[in-house]
Amino acid sequence: MKKRNVESVDAHADSRDEDFESLFREYWAYVYRIVRRLVVDPTEAEDLTLETFFRLYQRQPIYEDGFQLGGWLYRVATNLGLRSIRSFKRREGYELKAGRFALDEAPETRPVEIQAANEEQETARRVLAAMNERQAQLLVLRYSGMSYKEIAETLGLSPTSIGPLLVRAEREFEERYRALAQEES
Amino acid sequence: MNRHLTEGELRASLDGELDKALSGHLHACAACQKQLNEIEKAHLRTAKRLSFLSGETGKVPSTQSAWYRFTQDYMNQKETSMLKKWFSFPVVRYGAVAVLALALLLAFPSTRALAGEFLNLFRVQQVTVLSIDPNNLQSLTGNEALGKQLSELISSSTVVTDEPGDPVEAATGEEASGLAGFSVRLPEGQTASGIYVTESAAFTMTVDREKAQALIDGAGRTDLVLPETIDGAEISVGIPATVSASFGDCPTPDLEGGEDPFDMGEKYPDCIVLTQMTSPLVDVPENVDMAQLAQIALEFSGMSTEEAASFASNVDWATTLVVPIPRDVTTHSEVSVDGVTGTLIQRTVEHSPEYLLMWVKDGILYAIADTGSDTAPAFTLAESLP
């Protein structure tokens, strides 16, 4: 049971907000980049990054023994990104948007190739979003460059379990990717 | 070392993460090398497809403007969101209604303001379903100004006395019982894939009759008049610890982005969740007439005066959990379960049917949530409880 004195919470609210602001500024770009790699729409990515920080803001207390802030932010941002892909898929328009943003960002180069590469990326994103949450996170963390030790800390796993889990997750990803690509063609 | 390397060890070697003690064998073993080549091919294929995860992300929006947006759009609504958090327990996201009337009443703007007043010292002993015509609610749910007024009314009159925590995983039923403070029942012969305990939460609301009446008037229902006696009434709500045991392949119930409940059926078709908790406690002053307030709330939600009066007078508001359900997509029936009479609520939407089986036994409320239209798994689970 975590009884809290409401008055003392109010008294400390201002200093808490100041601490939170410095933390927000320190991690803003870090979190945005995590989300942006999953979500093609920059506006959506910005909204999801703000939502990630809001969840951190709601977490009381923010710091406690053993709390891994970087890992927590990574996990939440990734979850929100994957969820966004799923909801975009439901709203049917994700592919159209994805193509438009890719072309906006590289309008001078070959649009046909960009479109093809972009479609492959979107298939991969949708496969990640449809996978078991932990497997998807494992792939996102590993393929964005985290070491096994960092992944283990972020997901609460043992470092020696990462190899076998990666093999399974990659297999699952590949099977789903092929099925989805075939369905789409 | 004499044994060959496992697939996981071979995969780790591709990332330079193999234990040094195993490297010697790998270099000397032709069979391991062959298998490594296969794993590497598969890995490279996946790496190519996921290369965007390590790519450039373009320009990052300015931290200054982001912070400004955060303070304007997010921090200002923190009170309301804190309320939201109380009711965002895992069981709710699993489709369970086990966080009870409070969660569901709050899902309908029409009844939110009066959620607390529904109950005198409330201890749930039975469950009843209130079937609501969603057409009647449309004028209220689409009213943004009313929603805002309601949020302000709730946040200005509410004080948190016990903040809810994130779910804690328990290794066994005994550990869950210790954390939750009551004897947790788990089915015999089945192993839970996860047992999670969400600690208790509590808050107190003080009714401002004038503001609540203004809200009702503002919604065009000047015919509904709140009694003077409720002004200043202090309503204490205690939500006890909740234990959720999941069976099958289920997501981890956390508050960190979590699962989208609409994807549950598709992603976790064999996931079934048993939730149990002692009754929430709602303490309302004695001079508040619950049936009278219930009738006003029901009329406000679109029921006719006669219908509301009939429902309100037939319910024992001190012991009954009222679960409002939308009439068009949900059906309910009384069923026999665990030696008592329970309620089965089924959501009949074609693409994502789901159901909830609820019952109360020996002061504990049980709910089993599952997706699909076959309700047999819930009954099997319930019947295997010791």
XYZ file of C-alpha atoms in Angstrom:
571
model
C 0.000 0.000 0.000
C 1.496 3.325 -1.013
C -0.214 6.012 1.057
C 0.932 9.417 -0.057
C 0.432 12.704 1.614
C -1.434 14.842 -0.886
C -0.188 18.141 0.563
C 3.421 17.149 0.358
C 2.878 16.074 -3.226
C 1.570 19.556 -4.049
C 4.472 21.240 -2.259
C 6.972 19.313 -4.315
C 5.089 19.594 -7.584
C 7.042 22.627 -8.846
C 10.476 21.147 -8.257
C 9.284 17.887 -9.739
C 8.202 19.711 -12.905
C 11.622 21.385 -13.151
C 13.366 18.036 -12.854
C 11.058 16.629 -15.440
C 11.775 19.470 -17.855
C 15.521 18.834 -17.794
C 14.916 15.143 -18.321
C 12.548 15.910 -21.210
C 15.145 18.108 -22.897
C 17.871 15.521 -22.438
C 15.913 12.628 -23.912
C 13.628 14.325 -26.454
C 15.736 13.612 -29.555
C 16.569 10.098 -28.341
C 12.913 9.112 -27.993
C 11.815 10.886 -31.169
C 14.333 8.908 -33.232
C 13.117 5.610 -31.768
C 9.529 6.396 -32.722
C 10.343 7.952 -36.075
C 12.063 4.796 -37.308
C 8.804 2.921 -36.811
C 6.316 5.603 -37.751
C 6.574 7.252 -41.139
C 4.475 10.326 -40.439
C 6.656 12.942 -38.643
C 3.624 14.545 -37.002
C 2.437 11.207 -35.671
C 5.979 10.471 -34.473
C 6.081 13.770 -32.596
C 2.706 13.085 -30.962
C 3.790 9.606 -29.887
C 7.037 10.981 -28.473
C 5.044 13.454 -26.389
C 2.770 10.611 -25.285
C 5.827 8.603 -24.209
C 6.992 11.478 -22.024
C 3.508 11.906 -20.637
C 3.508 8.304 -19.494
C 6.813 8.946 -17.800
C 5.345 12.070 -16.214
C 2.447 10.025 -14.867
C 4.823 7.501 -13.403
C 5.251 8.327 -9.718
C 7.928 8.358 -8.544
C 9.872 8.606 -11.789
C 13.026 7.299 -10.224
C 13.240 4.337 -7.932
C 15.948 1.811 -7.215
C 16.916 -0.142 -10.280
C 14.804 1.923 -12.683
C 16.395 1.974 -16.145
C 15.122 5.206 -17.679
C 16.645 4.678 -21.143
C 15.282 1.162 -21.394
C 11.858 2.197 -20.126
C 11.621 5.001 -22.677
C 12.727 2.635 -25.423
C 10.112 0.059 -24.490
C 7.248 2.508 -24.214
C 8.179 4.394 -27.385
C 8.447 1.144 -29.331
C 5.098 -0.102 -28.035
C 3.385 3.136 -28.963
C 5.014 3.070 -32.399
C 3.869 -0.499 -33.059
C 0.385 0.299 -31.837
C 0.248 3.287 -34.141
C 1.127 1.094 -37.114
C -1.721 -1.228 -36.201
C -4.237 1.571 -35.914
C -3.048 3.175 -39.141
C -3.535 -0.169 -40.801
C -7.099 -0.190 -39.549
C -7.680 3.267 -40.914
C -6.370 2.064 -44.292
C -4.239 4.802 -45.647
C -0.974 3.961 -44.098
C 0.690 2.853 -47.334
C -0.455 5.998 -49.103
C 0.919 8.171 -46.345
C 4.138 6.189 -46.138
C 4.765 6.691 -49.856
C 4.035 10.383 -49.675
C 6.414 11.018 -46.784
C 9.218 9.000 -48.369
C 8.911 10.988 -51.579
C 8.726 14.268 -49.688
C 12.006 13.464 -48.041
C 13.912 12.413 -51.170
C 12.088 14.024 -54.070
C 15.177 14.387 -56.231
C 16.020 10.702 -56.554
C 14.359 7.827 -58.393
C 10.757 7.697 -57.212
C 10.061 4.172 -58.559
C 12.892 2.573 -56.594
C 12.019 4.586 -53.548
C 8.428 3.459 -53.831
C 9.476 -0.222 -54.062
C 11.895 0.019 -51.122
C 9.291 1.889 -49.221
C 6.672 -0.797 -49.782
C 9.086 -3.395 -48.437
C 9.665 -1.290 -45.357
C 5.957 -0.899 -44.822
C 5.452 -4.645 -45.075
C 8.216 -5.107 -42.501
C 6.627 -2.524 -40.208
C 3.257 -4.182 -40.421
C 4.778 -7.578 -39.714
C 6.465 -6.187 -36.597
C 3.187 -4.656 -35.471
C 1.353 -7.954 -35.913
C 3.905 -10.014 -34.006
C 3.944 -10.965 -30.363
C 4.931 -7.793 -28.508
C 8.086 -9.166 -26.915
C 9.402 -10.683 -30.124
C 8.775 -7.438 -32.005
C 10.557 -5.435 -29.334
C 13.485 -7.804 -29.393
C 13.896 -7.317 -33.148
C 13.499 -3.546 -32.920
C 16.068 -3.304 -30.144
C 18.611 -5.571 -31.821
C 18.290 -4.091 -35.301
C 18.562 -0.588 -34.003
C 21.980 -1.541 -32.655
C 21.595 -2.497 -28.999
C 24.004 -5.029 -27.472
C 22.663 -8.221 -25.894
C 23.404 -6.804 -22.458
C 21.400 -3.653 -23.200
C 18.513 -5.658 -24.662
C 18.518 -7.945 -21.642
C 18.324 -4.966 -19.282
C 15.596 -3.273 -21.290
C 13.380 -6.324 -21.567
C 14.228 -7.906 -18.224
C 15.795 -11.008 -19.763
C 19.043 -12.851 -19.198
C 21.772 -11.993 -21.771
C 22.263 -15.662 -22.629
C 18.598 -15.997 -23.627
C 18.872 -13.287 -26.307
C 20.509 -15.509 -28.953
C 17.862 -18.263 -28.907
C 15.032 -15.713 -28.682
C 16.435 -13.823 -31.669
C 16.547 -16.989 -33.766
C 12.877 -17.648 -32.992
C 11.828 -14.039 -33.526
C 13.648 -13.812 -36.853
C 12.034 -17.027 -38.026
C 8.599 -15.795 -37.029
C 9.250 -12.455 -38.715
C 10.356 -14.117 -41.942
C 7.351 -16.438 -42.079
C 4.938 -13.593 -41.504
C 6.765 -11.335 -43.942
C 6.507 -13.873 -46.744
C 2.857 -14.530 -46.043
C 2.011 -10.833 -46.009
C 4.091 -10.056 -49.101
C 2.344 -12.867 -50.957
C -1.047 -11.664 -49.799
C -0.262 -8.143 -50.977
C 1.030 -9.229 -54.365
C 33.917 -28.694 -24.925
C 32.504 -31.633 -26.826
C 28.956 -30.643 -27.653
C 27.939 -28.694 -30.731
C 26.770 -25.125 -30.331
C 23.051 -24.436 -30.071
C 21.217 -22.271 -32.601
C 21.090 -19.470 -30.075
C 24.825 -19.635 -29.471
C 25.499 -19.643 -33.201
C 23.205 -16.655 -33.642
C 25.037 -14.846 -30.822
C 28.356 -15.484 -32.569
C 27.108 -13.482 -35.575
C 26.679 -10.481 -33.311
C 30.053 -11.000 -31.620
C 28.220 -12.019 -28.451
C 29.372 -15.613 -28.139
C 30.971 -16.698 -24.893
C 34.732 -16.916 -25.517
C 34.852 -20.405 -24.057
C 32.707 -21.612 -26.967
C 34.602 -19.883 -29.769
C 37.294 -22.549 -29.953
C 34.800 -25.292 -30.732
C 33.032 -23.181 -33.332
C 36.220 -22.538 -35.279
C 37.197 -26.185 -35.240
C 33.795 -27.787 -35.927
C 32.654 -28.226 -39.522
C 29.087 -29.176 -38.524
C 28.699 -25.998 -36.446
C 30.170 -23.910 -39.268
C 27.657 -25.362 -41.703
C 24.744 -24.584 -39.439
C 26.171 -21.144 -38.782
C 26.078 -20.435 -42.508
C 22.382 -21.269 -42.644
C 21.600 -19.090 -39.653
C 23.660 -16.275 -41.117
C 21.725 -16.387 -44.392
C 18.433 -16.099 -42.533
C 19.807 -13.348 -40.328
C 21.061 -11.310 -43.296
C 17.660 -11.550 -44.960
C 15.957 -10.194 -41.845
C 18.678 -7.582 -41.379
C 18.037 -6.259 -44.873
C 14.313 -6.041 -44.315
C 14.780 -4.267 -40.988
C 17.636 -1.987 -42.039
C 15.348 1.033 -41.625
C 15.517 0.498 -37.861
C 19.068 1.801 -37.798
C 18.668 4.393 -40.557
C 18.497 8.158 -40.499
C 15.361 9.698 -39.072
C 15.456 13.139 -40.634
C 15.129 16.347 -38.715
C 14.172 16.119 -35.048
C 11.528 18.706 -34.019
C 12.964 21.405 -31.786
C 13.100 20.524 -28.110
C 11.921 24.017 -27.219
C 8.699 23.802 -29.206
C 8.141 20.212 -28.095
C 8.421 21.231 -24.443
C 5.986 24.088 -25.054
C 3.478 21.655 -26.588
C 4.012 19.249 -23.731
C 3.245 21.854 -21.097
C 0.214 23.163 -22.991
C -1.355 19.954 -24.239
C -0.316 17.358 -21.698
C 0.661 18.725 -18.296
C -2.506 20.797 -18.033
C -4.643 17.702 -18.250
C -2.698 15.768 -15.646
C -5.533 15.607 -13.139
C -7.925 14.124 -15.617
C -5.330 11.699 -16.822
C -4.591 10.600 -13.309
C -8.241 9.601 -13.110
C -7.841 7.763 -16.348
C -4.893 5.893 -14.933
C -6.910 4.651 -11.978
C -9.171 2.889 -14.357
C -6.594 1.679 -16.809
C -5.872 -1.482 -14.895
C -4.830 -4.439 -17.032
C -8.123 -6.202 -16.616
C -9.936 -3.321 -18.235
C -7.655 -3.415 -21.210
C -8.300 -7.129 -21.445
C -11.945 -6.406 -21.905
C -12.823 -7.477 -18.394
C -15.272 -5.379 -16.524
C -13.747 -6.463 -13.274
C -12.773 -3.010 -12.264
C -16.418 -2.833 -11.940
C -19.162 -0.338 -12.149
C -16.812 2.509 -11.487
C -14.816 1.881 -14.618
C -17.837 1.271 -16.739
C -19.938 4.022 -15.331
C -17.110 6.364 -16.113
C -17.075 5.147 -19.676
C -20.351 6.911 -20.224
C -20.213 10.691 -19.889
C -23.826 10.699 -18.847
C -23.166 8.771 -15.705
C -19.624 9.824 -14.878
C -20.520 12.738 -12.684
C -22.798 10.600 -10.639
C -20.757 7.446 -10.526
C -19.908 7.861 -6.891
C -23.429 8.658 -5.850
C -24.757 5.409 -7.191
C -23.764 3.606 -4.085
C -23.979 3.933 -0.352
C -21.428 1.919 1.550
C -21.168 -0.400 -1.336
C -20.054 -3.980 -1.219
C -20.775 -5.992 -4.282
C -22.806 -9.121 -3.668
C -24.466 -9.414 -7.020
C -24.196 -8.231 -10.558
C -26.926 -6.826 -12.733
C -26.763 -5.593 -16.275
C -28.212 -2.308 -17.429
C -28.825 -2.369 -21.146
C -28.409 1.089 -22.605
C -29.604 2.307 -25.968
C -26.510 3.955 -27.460
C -28.679 6.213 -29.605
C -29.795 7.963 -26.444
C -26.210 8.637 -25.500
C -25.107 10.125 -28.770
C -26.151 13.645 -27.925
C -24.081 13.399 -24.738
C -21.003 11.577 -25.983
C -20.672 13.962 -28.928
C -20.860 16.991 -26.649
C -17.268 18.126 -26.156
C -18.105 21.067 -23.917
C -20.010 18.747 -21.602
C -17.072 16.325 -21.495
C -14.700 19.131 -20.582
C -17.051 20.458 -17.894
C -17.324 16.955 -16.502
C -13.558 16.449 -16.425
C -13.125 19.748 -14.602
C -15.828 18.887 -12.119
C -14.245 15.531 -11.347
C -10.663 16.795 -11.137
C -11.505 19.825 -8.988
C -13.420 17.748 -6.487
C -11.150 14.717 -6.228
C -8.255 14.015 -3.900
C -6.095 10.935 -4.316
C -5.526 9.169 -1.045
C -3.828 6.048 -2.351
C -2.197 6.149 -5.744
C -2.464 3.061 -7.894
C 0.733 1.261 -8.813
C 1.759 -0.640 -11.903
C 1.064 -4.388 -11.903
C 3.536 -6.610 -10.057
C 4.192 -10.141 -11.220
C 3.695 -12.937 -8.703
C 5.359 -16.300 -9.171
C 2.644 -18.334 -7.448
C -0.909 -18.115 -6.223
C 0.378 -17.951 -2.644
C 2.569 -14.977 -3.462
C -0.366 -13.263 -5.204
C -2.551 -13.920 -2.147
C 0.079 -12.323 0.057
C 0.331 -9.246 -2.154
C -3.410 -8.847 -2.673
C -4.470 -9.577 0.896
C -7.068 -12.236 0.107
C -6.987 -15.906 -0.797
C -6.508 -16.137 -4.549
C -8.087 -19.109 -6.326
C -6.338 -20.538 -9.363
C -7.607 -23.468 -11.461
C -6.244 -26.895 -10.681
C -4.352 -28.683 -13.415
C -3.596 -25.525 -15.390
C -0.499 -23.382 -15.186
C -0.951 -19.643 -15.504
C 1.321 -17.981 -18.051
C 1.392 -14.948 -15.786
C -0.061 -13.805 -12.457
C -0.197 -10.064 -11.878
C -1.265 -8.096 -8.864
C -2.328 -4.468 -9.130
C -2.249 -2.752 -5.775
C -5.149 -0.874 -4.291
C -6.088 2.705 -5.072
C -8.393 5.169 -3.359
C -9.762 8.635 -3.804
C -12.301 10.958 -2.289
C -14.749 13.166 -4.149
C -16.617 16.074 -2.630
C -19.854 16.860 -4.446
C -20.403 20.440 -5.580
C -24.146 20.364 -6.195
C -24.228 23.732 -7.935
C -21.645 22.701 -10.506
C -23.166 19.256 -11.018
C -26.611 20.810 -11.533
C -25.130 23.360 -13.969
C -23.721 20.467 -15.918
C -27.093 18.738 -16.123
C -28.781 22.018 -17.065
C -26.110 22.654 -19.683
C -26.963 19.331 -21.295
C -30.538 20.577 -21.709
C -32.008 18.499 -18.887
C -33.357 21.246 -16.645
C -36.174 18.852 -15.733
C -33.728 16.808 -13.658
C -33.043 18.402 -10.270
C -30.388 17.130 -7.892
C -31.434 17.025 -4.223
C -29.958 19.701 -1.937
C -28.744 17.006 0.452
C -25.915 15.941 -1.799
C -24.120 19.284 -1.634
C -20.790 18.804 0.092
C -21.310 15.056 0.383
C -17.987 13.301 0.628
C -17.731 10.105 -1.338
C -14.813 7.808 -0.645
C -13.942 5.200 -3.206
C -11.530 2.376 -2.477
C -10.518 0.049 -5.267
C -8.911 -3.065 -3.788
C -5.947 -5.001 -5.104
C -6.758 -6.921 -8.243
C -5.235 -10.230 -9.287
C -5.188 -11.226 -12.951
C -4.018 -14.672 -14.007
C -3.558 -15.228 -17.720
C -3.623 -18.589 -19.466
C -2.242 -19.311 -22.908
C -0.188 -16.883 -24.961
C -1.011 -13.494 -23.476
C 0.603 -10.059 -23.531
C 2.350 -8.668 -20.482
C -0.072 -6.455 -18.590
C 1.864 -3.266 -18.050
C 1.062 0.366 -18.393
C 3.871 1.059 -20.783
C 2.122 1.367 -24.059
C 0.505 -1.965 -23.501
C -1.677 -3.828 -25.867
C -4.435 -2.410 -27.943
C -7.509 -4.304 -26.739
C -8.961 -4.302 -30.239
C -6.094 -6.485 -31.409
C -6.362 -8.996 -28.599
C -8.487 -11.539 -30.435
C -6.359 -11.468 -33.537
C -3.005 -11.506 -31.797
C -3.707 -13.698 -28.808
C -6.533 -15.998 -29.832
C -5.883 -18.509 -27.054
C -5.379 -15.975 -24.283
C -7.922 -16.107 -21.466
C -7.727 -14.003 -18.320
C -9.179 -14.711 -14.888
C -9.457 -11.678 -12.646
C -10.450 -11.616 -9.009
C -10.784 -8.935 -6.400
C -12.590 -8.194 -3.210
C -15.409 -5.697 -3.457
C -14.526 -2.082 -4.050
C -15.783 0.163 -1.278
C -17.782 3.281 -1.926
C -18.756 5.241 1.143
C -21.538 7.796 0.773
C -23.176 9.829 3.579
C -26.387 8.330 4.959
C -28.605 11.263 3.988
C -27.982 10.665 0.318
C -30.860 8.790 -1.301
C -29.226 6.380 -3.697
C -32.333 5.256 -5.553
C -33.304 8.878 -6.196
C -29.867 9.725 -7.584
C -29.782 6.550 -9.624
C -33.061 7.485 -11.214
C -31.730 10.929 -12.152
C -28.594 9.368 -13.603
C -30.582 6.857 -15.608
C -32.884 9.535 -16.986
C -29.880 11.670 -17.825
C -28.478 8.753 -19.812
C -31.591 8.731 -21.940
C -34.022 6.395 -20.181
C -37.665 7.346 -19.869
C -38.869 8.431 -16.419
C -40.963 5.262 -16.006
C -38.189 2.923 -17.121
C -35.639 4.646 -14.865
C -37.974 4.567 -11.850
C -38.646 0.885 -12.362
C -34.969 -0.033 -12.677
C -33.843 2.194 -9.795
C -36.438 0.836 -7.384
C -35.695 -2.800 -8.202
C -32.004 -2.642 -7.500
C -30.379 -2.787 -4.080
C -27.886 -0.023 -4.669
C -25.770 -0.954 -1.674
C -24.911 -4.444 -2.879
C -25.368 -4.530 -6.619
C -22.772 -3.901 -9.229
C -24.534 -2.312 -12.177
C -22.795 -2.947 -15.451
C -24.040 -0.705 -18.262
C -23.714 -2.282 -21.679
C -24.588 -0.921 -25.118
C -27.782 -2.613 -26.247
C -26.987 -2.910 -29.955
C -23.771 -4.944 -29.862
C -23.969 -6.700 -26.514
C -26.134 -9.440 -25.077
C -26.280 -10.784 -21.552
C -27.724 -13.761 -19.749
C -27.837 -15.349 -16.328
C -25.752 -18.495 -16.073
C -24.803 -21.055 -13.470
C -21.110 -20.915 -12.604
C -18.921 -21.909 -9.662
C -22.012 -22.937 -7.693
C -23.703 -19.540 -7.951
C -25.619 -17.510 -10.511
C -23.350 -15.416 -12.680
C -23.688 -13.092 -15.621
C -22.418 -13.747 -19.110
C -21.940 -10.657 -21.256
C -21.183 -11.199 -24.909
C -20.071 -8.618 -27.404
C -21.474 -9.784 -30.679
C -19.480 -7.650 -33.106
C -18.692 -9.827 -36.119
C -14.985 -9.169 -36.542
C -14.009 -9.238 -32.883
C -16.511 -11.083 -30.688
C -15.574 -11.314 -27.019
C -17.254 -12.207 -23.799
C -17.027 -11.750 -20.086
C -18.216 -14.151 -17.426
C -18.710 -12.557 -13.993
C -19.830 -13.862 -10.666
C -19.540 -13.125 -6.972
C -18.724 -15.824 -4.467
C -17.816 -15.496 -0.776
C -17.266 -11.757 -1.130
C -14.879 -12.048 -4.066
C -15.765 -10.845 -7.543
C -14.524 -13.053 -10.365
C -14.373 -12.224 -14.059
C -13.121 -14.287 -16.943
C -12.443 -12.429 -20.173
C -11.879 -14.169 -23.468
C -12.165 -13.424 -27.153
C -14.234 -15.338 -29.669
C -17.829 -16.491 -29.507
C -17.287 -19.903 -27.889
C -17.766 -19.398 -24.166
C -16.893 -22.976 -23.132
C -13.259 -22.173 -22.181
C -14.437 -19.751 -19.480
C -16.795 -22.292 -17.940
C -14.118 -24.985 -18.020
C -11.730 -22.614 -16.273
C -14.327 -21.596 -13.687
C -15.257 -25.200 -12.922
C -11.623 -26.118 -12.252
C -11.290 -23.557 -9.469
C -10.672 -25.279 -6.120
